[in-house]
Short mmCIF file of C-alpha atoms in Angstrom, two decimals:
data_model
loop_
_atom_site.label_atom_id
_atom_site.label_comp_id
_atom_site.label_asym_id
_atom_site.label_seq_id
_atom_site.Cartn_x
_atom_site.Cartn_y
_atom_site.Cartn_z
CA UNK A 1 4.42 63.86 9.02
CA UNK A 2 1.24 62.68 8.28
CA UNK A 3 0.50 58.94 9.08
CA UNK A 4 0.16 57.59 5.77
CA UNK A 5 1.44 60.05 3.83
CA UNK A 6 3.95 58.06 1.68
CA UNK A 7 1.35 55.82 -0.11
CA UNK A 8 0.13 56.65 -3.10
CA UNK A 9 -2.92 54.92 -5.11
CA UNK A 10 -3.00 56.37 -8.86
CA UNK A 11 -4.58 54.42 -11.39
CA UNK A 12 -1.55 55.31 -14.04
CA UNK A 13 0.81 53.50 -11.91
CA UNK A 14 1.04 49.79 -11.41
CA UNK A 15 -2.06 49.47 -11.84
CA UNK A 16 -3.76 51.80 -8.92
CA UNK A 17 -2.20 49.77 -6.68
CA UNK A 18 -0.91 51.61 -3.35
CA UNK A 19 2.75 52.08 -3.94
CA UNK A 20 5.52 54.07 -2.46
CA UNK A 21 5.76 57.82 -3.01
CA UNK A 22 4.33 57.22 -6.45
CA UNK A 23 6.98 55.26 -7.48
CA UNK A 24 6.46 51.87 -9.02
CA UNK A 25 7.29 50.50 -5.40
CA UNK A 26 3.93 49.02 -4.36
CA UNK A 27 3.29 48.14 -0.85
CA UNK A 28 3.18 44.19 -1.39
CA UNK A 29 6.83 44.53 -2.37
CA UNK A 30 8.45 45.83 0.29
CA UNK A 31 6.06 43.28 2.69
CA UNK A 32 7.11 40.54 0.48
CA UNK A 33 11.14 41.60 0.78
CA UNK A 34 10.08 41.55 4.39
CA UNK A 35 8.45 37.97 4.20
CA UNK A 36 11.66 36.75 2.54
CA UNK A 37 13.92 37.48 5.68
CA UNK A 38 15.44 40.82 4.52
CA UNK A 39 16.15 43.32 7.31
CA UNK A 40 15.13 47.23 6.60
CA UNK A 41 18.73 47.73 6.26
CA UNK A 42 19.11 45.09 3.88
CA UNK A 43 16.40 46.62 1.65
CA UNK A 44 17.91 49.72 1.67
CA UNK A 45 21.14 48.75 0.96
CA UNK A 46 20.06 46.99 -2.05
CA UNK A 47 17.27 49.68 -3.02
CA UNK A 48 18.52 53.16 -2.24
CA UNK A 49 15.70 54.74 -3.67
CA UNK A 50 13.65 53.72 -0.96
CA UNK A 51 13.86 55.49 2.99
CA UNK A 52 13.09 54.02 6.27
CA UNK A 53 9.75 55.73 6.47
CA UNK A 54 8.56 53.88 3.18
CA UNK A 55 8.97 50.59 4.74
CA UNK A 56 7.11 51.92 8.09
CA UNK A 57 4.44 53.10 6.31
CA UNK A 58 4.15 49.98 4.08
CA UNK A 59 4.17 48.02 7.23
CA UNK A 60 1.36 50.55 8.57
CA UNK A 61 -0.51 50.15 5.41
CA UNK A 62 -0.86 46.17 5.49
CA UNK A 63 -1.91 46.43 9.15
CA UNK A 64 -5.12 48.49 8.16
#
């Protein structure tokens, strides 16, 4: 897999904001579930739409 290859910037979803897997996930979400002192498992217990590699890349993404 590609580094990167699970965020998606399209201006017809939220906004052209990057999000997950063009989903209306965007990458400040999952950091900010992250910043609120949920686990990964946590989030994708509550969010099962989501995989482990979205919130690796997300984390990949804000580190750029």
């Amino acid at each position: 897999m590609n580094l990167l290859e699970r965020i998606t910037i399209d201006p017809e979803i939220v906004h052209g904001k990057p999000s997950i897997r063009g989903m209306r996930w965007t990458v400040k979400m999952i950091i900010d579930l992250l910043g609120s002192g949920m686990t990964n498992e946590e989030i994708l217990e509550d969010h099962p739409e989501l995989e482990k590699e979205d919130i690796v890349e997300s984390l990949k993404f804000a580190k750029m």
